mmCIF file of N, CA and C in Angstrom:
data_model
loop_
_atom_site.group_PDB
_atom_site.id
_atom_site.type_symbol
_atom_site.label_atom_id
_atom_site.label_comp_id
_atom_site.label_asym_id
_atom_site.label_seq_id
_atom_site.Cartn_x
_atom_site.Cartn_y
_atom_site.Cartn_z
ATOM 1 N N MET A 1 134.814 130.430 147.298
ATOM 2 C CA MET A 1 133.673 129.518 147.358
ATOM 3 C C MET A 1 132.753 129.730 146.195
ATOM 4 N N GLY A 2 132.515 131.029 145.744
ATOM 5 C CA GLY A 2 131.617 131.374 144.661
ATOM 6 C C GLY A 2 132.164 130.797 143.327
ATOM 7 N N GLU A 3 133.505 130.775 143.192
ATOM 8 C CA GLU A 3 134.139 130.204 141.902
ATOM 9 C C GLU A 3 133.854 128.754 141.829
ATOM 10 N N PHE A 4 133.970 128.048 142.970
ATOM 11 C CA PHE A 4 133.636 126.613 142.903
ATOM 12 C C PHE A 4 132.148 126.325 142.519
ATOM 13 N N ILE A 5 131.231 127.015 143.127
ATOM 14 C CA ILE A 5 129.866 126.883 142.765
ATOM 15 C C ILE A 5 129.582 127.223 141.315
ATOM 16 N N LEU A 6 130.129 128.245 140.745
ATOM 17 C CA LEU A 6 129.984 128.633 139.423
ATOM 18 C C LEU A 6 130.651 127.526 138.446
ATOM 19 N N PHE A 7 131.785 126.972 138.809
ATOM 20 C CA PHE A 7 132.493 125.970 138.056
ATOM 21 C C PHE A 7 131.535 124.736 138.082
ATOM 22 N N THR A 8 130.975 124.398 139.218
ATOM 23 C CA THR A 8 130.142 123.256 139.340
ATOM 24 C C THR A 8 128.871 123.412 138.485
ATOM 25 N N LEU A 9 128.213 124.588 138.535
ATOM 26 C CA LEU A 9 127.077 124.768 137.644
ATOM 27 C C LEU A 9 127.351 124.649 136.222
ATOM 28 N N ILE A 10 128.492 125.261 135.838
ATOM 29 C CA ILE A 10 128.787 125.161 134.373
ATOM 30 C C ILE A 10 129.098 123.745 134.029
ATOM 31 N N PHE A 11 129.800 122.970 134.801
ATOM 32 C CA PHE A 11 130.123 121.691 134.586
ATOM 33 C C PHE A 11 128.914 120.769 134.499
ATOM 34 N N VAL A 12 127.934 120.887 135.358
ATOM 35 C CA VAL A 12 126.750 120.156 135.440
ATOM 36 C C VAL A 12 125.875 120.569 134.172
ATOM 37 N N GLY A 13 125.862 121.842 133.780
ATOM 38 C CA GLY A 13 125.105 122.286 132.642
ATOM 39 C C GLY A 13 125.679 121.611 131.284
ATOM 40 N N ILE A 14 127.018 121.575 131.164
ATOM 41 C CA ILE A 14 127.684 120.975 129.994
ATOM 42 C C ILE A 14 127.348 119.515 129.974
ATOM 43 N N MET A 15 127.467 118.776 131.151
ATOM 44 C CA MET A 15 127.145 117.434 131.210
ATOM 45 C C MET A 15 125.656 117.100 130.879
ATOM 46 N N ALA A 16 124.771 117.918 131.280
ATOM 47 C CA ALA A 16 123.301 117.815 130.968
ATOM 48 C C ALA A 16 123.057 117.979 129.447
ATOM 49 N N VAL A 17 123.729 118.962 128.804
ATOM 50 C CA VAL A 17 123.490 119.142 127.348
ATOM 51 C C VAL A 17 124.025 118.003 126.613
ATOM 52 N N SER A 18 125.274 117.543 127.062
ATOM 53 C CA SER A 18 125.876 116.364 126.350
ATOM 54 C C SER A 18 125.032 115.139 126.566
ATOM 55 N N ALA A 19 124.416 114.873 127.701
ATOM 56 C CA ALA A 19 123.561 113.763 127.823
ATOM 57 C C ALA A 19 122.293 113.886 127.057
ATOM 58 N N LEU A 20 121.732 115.082 126.931
ATOM 59 C CA LEU A 20 120.584 115.229 125.974
ATOM 60 C C LEU A 20 120.934 114.925 124.547
ATOM 61 N N ILE A 21 122.111 115.434 124.085
ATOM 62 C CA ILE A 21 122.446 115.218 122.651
ATOM 63 C C ILE A 21 122.710 113.698 122.397
ATOM 64 N N PHE A 22 123.430 113.069 123.320
ATOM 65 C CA PHE A 22 123.789 111.702 123.185
ATOM 66 C C PHE A 22 122.526 110.797 123.330
ATOM 67 N N GLY A 23 121.622 111.202 124.252
ATOM 68 C CA GLY A 23 120.331 110.512 124.413
ATOM 69 C C GLY A 23 119.474 110.591 123.137
ATOM 70 N N GLY A 24 119.418 111.751 122.499
ATOM 71 C CA GLY A 24 118.689 111.963 121.352
ATOM 72 C C GLY A 24 119.226 111.160 120.195
ATOM 73 N N TRP A 25 120.577 111.167 120.093
ATOM 74 C CA TRP A 25 121.146 110.418 119.016
ATOM 75 C C TRP A 25 120.934 108.946 119.196
ATOM 76 N N PHE A 26 120.942 108.478 120.448
ATOM 77 C CA PHE A 26 120.863 107.055 120.770
ATOM 78 C C PHE A 26 119.399 106.665 120.382
ATOM 79 N N LEU A 27 118.417 107.474 120.653
ATOM 80 C CA LEU A 27 117.049 107.132 120.452
ATOM 81 C C LEU A 27 116.819 107.014 118.864
ATOM 82 N N VAL A 28 117.328 108.035 118.196
ATOM 83 C CA VAL A 28 117.203 107.979 116.749
ATOM 84 C C VAL A 28 117.821 106.735 116.156
ATOM 85 N N MET A 29 119.067 106.357 116.570
ATOM 86 C CA MET A 29 119.699 105.130 116.104
ATOM 87 C C MET A 29 118.912 103.842 116.495
ATOM 88 N N LEU A 30 118.305 103.863 117.638
ATOM 89 C CA LEU A 30 117.518 102.766 118.131
ATOM 90 C C LEU A 30 116.324 102.576 117.181
ATOM 91 N N VAL A 31 115.613 103.656 116.953
ATOM 92 C CA VAL A 31 114.364 103.600 116.086
ATOM 93 C C VAL A 31 114.708 103.227 114.712
ATOM 94 N N ARG A 32 115.825 103.711 114.166
ATOM 95 C CA ARG A 32 116.290 103.413 112.762
ATOM 96 C C ARG A 32 116.690 101.904 112.712
ATOM 97 N N GLY A 33 117.359 101.422 113.811
ATOM 98 C CA GLY A 33 117.694 99.965 113.865
ATOM 99 C C GLY A 33 116.527 99.098 113.927
ATOM 100 N N ILE A 34 115.471 99.433 114.656
ATOM 101 C CA ILE A 34 114.267 98.659 114.683
ATOM 102 C C ILE A 34 113.472 98.730 113.380
ATOM 103 N N ALA A 35 113.516 99.934 112.753
ATOM 104 C CA ALA A 35 112.843 100.065 111.445
ATOM 105 C C ALA A 35 113.542 99.213 110.390
ATOM 106 N N ALA A 36 114.870 99.168 110.485
ATOM 107 C CA ALA A 36 115.619 98.411 109.518
ATOM 108 C C ALA A 36 115.386 96.935 109.755
ATOM 109 N N PHE A 37 115.228 96.478 110.984
ATOM 110 C CA PHE A 37 114.951 95.084 111.267
ATOM 111 C C PHE A 37 113.590 94.627 110.687
ATOM 112 N N PHE A 38 112.663 95.502 110.680
ATOM 113 C CA PHE A 38 111.335 95.196 110.173
ATOM 114 C C PHE A 38 111.224 95.480 108.705
ATOM 115 N N GLY A 39 112.277 96.030 108.087
ATOM 116 C CA GLY A 39 112.271 96.243 106.606
ATOM 117 C C GLY A 39 111.759 97.599 106.208
ATOM 118 N N VAL A 40 111.588 98.455 107.138
ATOM 119 C CA VAL A 40 111.137 99.775 106.672
ATOM 120 C C VAL A 40 112.372 100.704 106.313
ATOM 121 N N ARG A 41 112.271 101.271 105.201
ATOM 122 C CA ARG A 41 113.460 102.077 104.717
ATOM 123 C C ARG A 41 112.948 103.487 104.561
ATOM 124 N N ASN A 42 113.768 104.469 104.873
ATOM 125 C CA ASN A 42 113.457 105.891 104.742
ATOM 126 C C ASN A 42 114.465 106.495 103.781
ATOM 127 N N GLU A 43 114.472 105.968 102.604
ATOM 128 C CA GLU A 43 115.336 106.506 101.554
ATOM 129 C C GLU A 43 114.519 107.217 100.526
ATOM 130 N N PRO A 44 115.043 108.303 99.849
ATOM 131 C CA PRO A 44 114.324 108.980 98.872
ATOM 132 C C PRO A 44 114.129 108.061 97.656
ATOM 133 N N THR A 45 113.017 108.153 97.012
ATOM 134 C CA THR A 45 112.747 107.379 95.835
ATOM 135 C C THR A 45 113.530 107.915 94.704
ATOM 136 N N PRO A 46 114.428 107.063 94.011
ATOM 137 C CA PRO A 46 115.232 107.572 93.015
ATOM 138 C C PRO A 46 114.350 107.912 91.706
ATOM 139 N N ILE A 47 114.312 108.986 91.222
ATOM 140 C CA ILE A 47 113.541 109.489 90.052
ATOM 141 C C ILE A 47 114.426 109.338 88.796
ATOM 142 N N GLY A 48 115.580 109.626 88.875
ATOM 143 C CA GLY A 48 116.548 109.623 87.799
ATOM 144 C C GLY A 48 117.734 110.578 88.006
ATOM 145 N N PRO A 49 118.559 110.600 87.129
ATOM 146 C CA PRO A 49 119.785 111.462 87.364
ATOM 147 C C PRO A 49 119.402 112.869 87.388
ATOM 148 N N ARG A 50 119.856 113.628 88.435
ATOM 149 C CA ARG A 50 119.585 115.064 88.564
ATOM 150 C C ARG A 50 120.906 115.792 88.846
ATOM 151 N N ARG A 51 120.972 117.096 88.399
ATOM 152 C CA ARG A 51 122.134 117.853 88.744
ATOM 153 C C ARG A 51 121.689 118.489 90.123
ATOM 154 N N PRO A 52 122.733 119.009 90.844
ATOM 155 C CA PRO A 52 122.441 119.627 92.179
ATOM 156 C C PRO A 52 121.372 120.651 92.113
ATOM 157 N N GLY A 53 121.236 121.439 91.044
ATOM 158 C CA GLY A 53 120.154 122.435 91.036
ATOM 159 C C GLY A 53 118.723 121.869 90.719
ATOM 160 N N GLY A 54 118.690 120.579 90.598
ATOM 161 C CA GLY A 54 117.394 119.998 90.371
ATOM 162 C C GLY A 54 116.965 119.760 88.939
ATOM 163 N N VAL A 55 117.900 120.121 87.964
ATOM 164 C CA VAL A 55 117.497 120.178 86.495
ATOM 165 C C VAL A 55 117.755 118.639 86.142
ATOM 166 N N GLN A 56 116.769 118.092 85.445
ATOM 167 C CA GLN A 56 116.828 116.757 84.929
ATOM 168 C C GLN A 56 117.788 116.613 83.729
ATOM 169 N N ILE A 57 118.716 115.653 83.828
ATOM 170 C CA ILE A 57 119.592 115.489 82.763
ATOM 171 C C ILE A 57 119.230 114.164 82.046
ATOM 172 N N GLY A 58 119.669 113.986 80.793
ATOM 173 C CA GLY A 58 119.397 112.829 79.972
ATOM 174 C C GLY A 58 120.235 111.634 80.435
ATOM 175 N N PRO A 59 119.941 110.483 79.748
ATOM 176 C CA PRO A 59 120.631 109.324 80.070
ATOM 177 C C PRO A 59 122.122 109.360 79.799
ATOM 178 N N PRO A 60 122.967 108.599 80.480
ATOM 179 C CA PRO A 60 124.402 108.700 80.209
ATOM 180 C C PRO A 60 124.757 108.296 78.810
ATOM 181 N N VAL A 61 125.786 108.833 78.271
ATOM 182 C CA VAL A 61 126.241 108.590 76.908
ATOM 183 C C VAL A 61 126.989 107.266 76.922
ATOM 184 N N GLY A 62 126.862 106.481 75.802
ATOM 185 C CA GLY A 62 127.580 105.267 75.686
ATOM 186 C C GLY A 62 127.089 104.196 76.570
ATOM 187 N N SER A 63 128.003 103.399 77.110
ATOM 188 C CA SER A 63 127.634 102.243 77.916
ATOM 189 C C SER A 63 127.692 102.495 79.379
ATOM 190 N N ARG A 64 127.597 103.733 79.830
ATOM 191 C CA ARG A 64 127.797 104.173 81.152
ATOM 192 C C ARG A 64 126.362 104.430 81.713
ATOM 193 N N ARG A 65 126.098 104.010 83.111
ATOM 194 C CA ARG A 65 124.838 104.266 83.607
ATOM 195 C C ARG A 65 125.158 104.905 85.019
ATOM 196 N N LEU A 66 124.406 105.884 85.366
ATOM 197 C CA LEU A 66 124.596 106.614 86.680
ATOM 198 C C LEU A 66 123.737 105.987 87.808
ATOM 199 N N CYS A 67 124.318 105.956 88.982
ATOM 200 C CA CYS A 67 123.523 105.453 90.149
ATOM 201 C C CYS A 67 122.429 106.427 90.312
ATOM 202 N N ASN A 68 121.247 105.942 90.713
ATOM 203 C CA ASN A 68 120.045 106.854 90.887
ATOM 204 C C ASN A 68 120.093 107.491 92.313
ATOM 205 N N TYR A 69 120.953 106.985 93.201
ATOM 206 C CA TYR A 69 120.934 107.531 94.586
ATOM 207 C C TYR A 69 121.571 108.924 94.586
ATOM 208 N N GLU A 70 120.866 109.919 95.038
ATOM 209 C CA GLU A 70 121.243 111.334 94.886
ATOM 210 C C GLU A 70 122.606 111.622 95.576
ATOM 211 N N LEU A 71 123.019 110.919 96.538
ATOM 212 C CA LEU A 71 124.331 111.195 97.175
ATOM 213 C C LEU A 71 125.410 110.441 96.686
ATOM 214 N N CYS A 72 125.193 109.561 95.680
ATOM 215 C CA CYS A 72 126.240 108.752 95.169
ATOM 216 C C CYS A 72 126.504 109.268 93.659
ATOM 217 N N ARG A 73 125.645 109.010 92.771
ATOM 218 C CA ARG A 73 125.699 109.380 91.376
ATOM 219 C C ARG A 73 127.026 108.883 90.605
ATOM 220 N N ALA A 74 127.508 107.747 90.985
ATOM 221 C CA ALA A 74 128.709 107.124 90.401
ATOM 222 C C ALA A 74 128.370 106.622 89.003
ATOM 223 N N ALA A 75 129.335 106.758 88.144
ATOM 224 C CA ALA A 75 129.122 106.185 86.798
ATOM 225 C C ALA A 75 129.528 104.665 86.829
ATOM 226 N N ASN A 76 128.676 103.850 86.252
ATOM 227 C CA ASN A 76 128.905 102.360 86.251
ATOM 228 C C ASN A 76 128.900 101.839 84.846
ATOM 229 N N GLU A 77 129.468 100.753 84.672
ATOM 230 C CA GLU A 77 129.441 100.092 83.343
ATOM 231 C C GLU A 77 127.991 99.788 82.917
ATOM 232 N N GLY A 78 127.696 99.714 81.630
ATOM 233 C CA GLY A 78 126.443 99.447 81.094
ATOM 234 C C GLY A 78 125.743 98.135 81.519
ATOM 235 N N ASN A 79 126.592 97.105 81.830
ATOM 236 C CA ASN A 79 126.042 95.851 82.122
ATOM 237 C C ASN A 79 126.001 95.633 83.669
ATOM 238 N N ALA A 80 126.408 96.613 84.513
ATOM 239 C CA ALA A 80 126.495 96.445 85.894
ATOM 240 C C ALA A 80 125.097 96.371 86.480
ATOM 241 N N ARG A 81 124.927 95.455 87.552
ATOM 242 C CA ARG A 81 123.614 95.298 88.227
ATOM 243 C C ARG A 81 123.657 96.097 89.448
ATOM 244 N N PHE A 82 124.818 96.365 90.140
ATOM 245 C CA PHE A 82 124.953 97.125 91.389
ATOM 246 C C PHE A 82 125.985 98.257 91.146
ATOM 247 N N CYS A 83 125.698 99.322 92.011
ATOM 248 C CA CYS A 83 126.636 100.471 91.868
ATOM 249 C C CYS A 83 127.935 100.074 92.387
ATOM 250 N N ARG A 84 128.989 100.540 91.758
ATOM 251 C CA ARG A 84 130.315 100.188 92.164
ATOM 252 C C ARG A 84 130.779 100.909 93.428
ATOM 253 N N ARG A 85 130.162 102.096 93.737
ATOM 254 C CA ARG A 85 130.516 102.911 94.826
ATOM 255 C C ARG A 85 129.628 102.602 96.101
ATOM 256 N N CYS A 86 128.331 102.677 95.912
ATOM 257 C CA CYS A 86 127.475 102.490 97.171
ATOM 258 C C CYS A 86 126.830 101.075 97.217
ATOM 259 N N GLY A 87 126.890 100.315 96.221
ATOM 260 C CA GLY A 87 126.403 98.956 96.264
ATOM 261 C C GLY A 87 124.904 98.795 96.159
ATOM 262 N N ARG A 88 124.178 99.888 95.817
ATOM 263 C CA ARG A 88 122.753 99.851 95.598
ATOM 264 C C ARG A 88 122.366 99.208 94.208
ATOM 265 N N PRO A 89 121.311 98.461 94.175
ATOM 266 C CA PRO A 89 121.029 97.820 92.814
ATOM 267 C C PRO A 89 120.591 98.930 91.838
ATOM 268 N N LEU A 90 121.194 98.878 90.612
ATOM 269 C CA LEU A 90 120.908 99.766 89.527
ATOM 270 C C LEU A 90 119.530 99.370 88.904
ATOM 271 N N PRO A 91 118.768 100.317 88.456
ATOM 272 C CA PRO A 91 117.526 99.957 87.717
ATOM 273 C C PRO A 91 117.884 99.203 86.445
ATOM 274 N N ALA A 92 117.016 98.295 86.062
ATOM 275 C CA ALA A 92 117.180 97.585 84.816
ATOM 276 C C ALA A 92 117.095 98.483 83.648
ATOM 277 N N PRO A 93 117.920 98.358 82.592
ATOM 278 C CA PRO A 93 117.826 99.243 81.477
ATOM 279 C C PRO A 93 116.468 99.007 80.807
ATOM 280 N N MET A 94 115.908 100.087 80.285
ATOM 281 C CA MET A 94 114.561 100.054 79.561
ATOM 282 C C MET A 94 114.872 99.559 78.157
ATOM 283 N N HIS A 95 113.969 98.618 77.747
ATOM 284 C CA HIS A 95 114.064 98.020 76.358
ATOM 285 C C HIS A 95 112.923 98.608 75.571
ATOM 286 N N ALA A 96 113.233 99.013 74.400
ATOM 287 C CA ALA A 96 112.170 99.499 73.477
ATOM 288 C C ALA A 96 111.856 98.444 72.584
ATOM 289 N N GLN A 97 110.543 98.323 72.326
ATOM 290 C CA GLN A 97 110.009 97.249 71.353
ATOM 291 C C GLN A 97 110.243 97.893 69.961
ATOM 292 N N VAL A 98 110.856 97.075 69.070
ATOM 293 C CA VAL A 98 111.146 97.572 67.779
ATOM 294 C C VAL A 98 110.447 96.716 66.700
ATOM 295 N N ARG A 99 109.917 97.386 65.723
ATOM 296 C CA ARG A 99 109.220 96.631 64.642
ATOM 297 C C ARG A 99 110.239 96.643 63.477
ATOM 298 N N ARG A 100 110.223 95.478 62.851
ATOM 299 C CA ARG A 100 111.078 95.348 61.629
ATOM 300 C C ARG A 100 110.287 95.360 60.397
ATOM 301 N N ALA A 101 110.698 95.996 59.449
ATOM 302 C CA ALA A 101 110.047 96.029 58.100
ATOM 303 C C ALA A 101 110.753 95.005 57.229
ATOM 304 N N ALA A 102 109.947 94.377 56.446
ATOM 305 C CA ALA A 102 110.557 93.438 55.477
ATOM 306 C C ALA A 102 111.336 94.197 54.386
ATOM 307 N N VAL A 103 112.535 93.676 54.124
ATOM 308 C CA VAL A 103 113.454 94.300 53.143
ATOM 309 C C VAL A 103 113.598 93.302 52.001
ATOM 310 N N TRP A 104 113.339 93.692 50.726
ATOM 311 C CA TRP A 104 113.488 92.674 49.606
ATOM 312 C C TRP A 104 114.725 92.805 49.009
#
């Protein structure tokens, strides 16, 4: 009889922990869904390409552009508007104003 009670207590404990974990996950997903519905995003602001150690790197060489999202970092063509891997919009390339001197 003692083994049955011990088994029942362990089973009820496991079920309670599982219900708490699932309930917490469900609440987080519900809040995220409501926030997404209202247009609130909780994404990090892309600062620029960074290495995993946090060291800033320069712009990509040639006509390649890196995705600014820190979990993607896919290399894209220079004229791409969206990342080929994650689909996020790429920042517009910066244009420098150039003065031209008259040449005789």
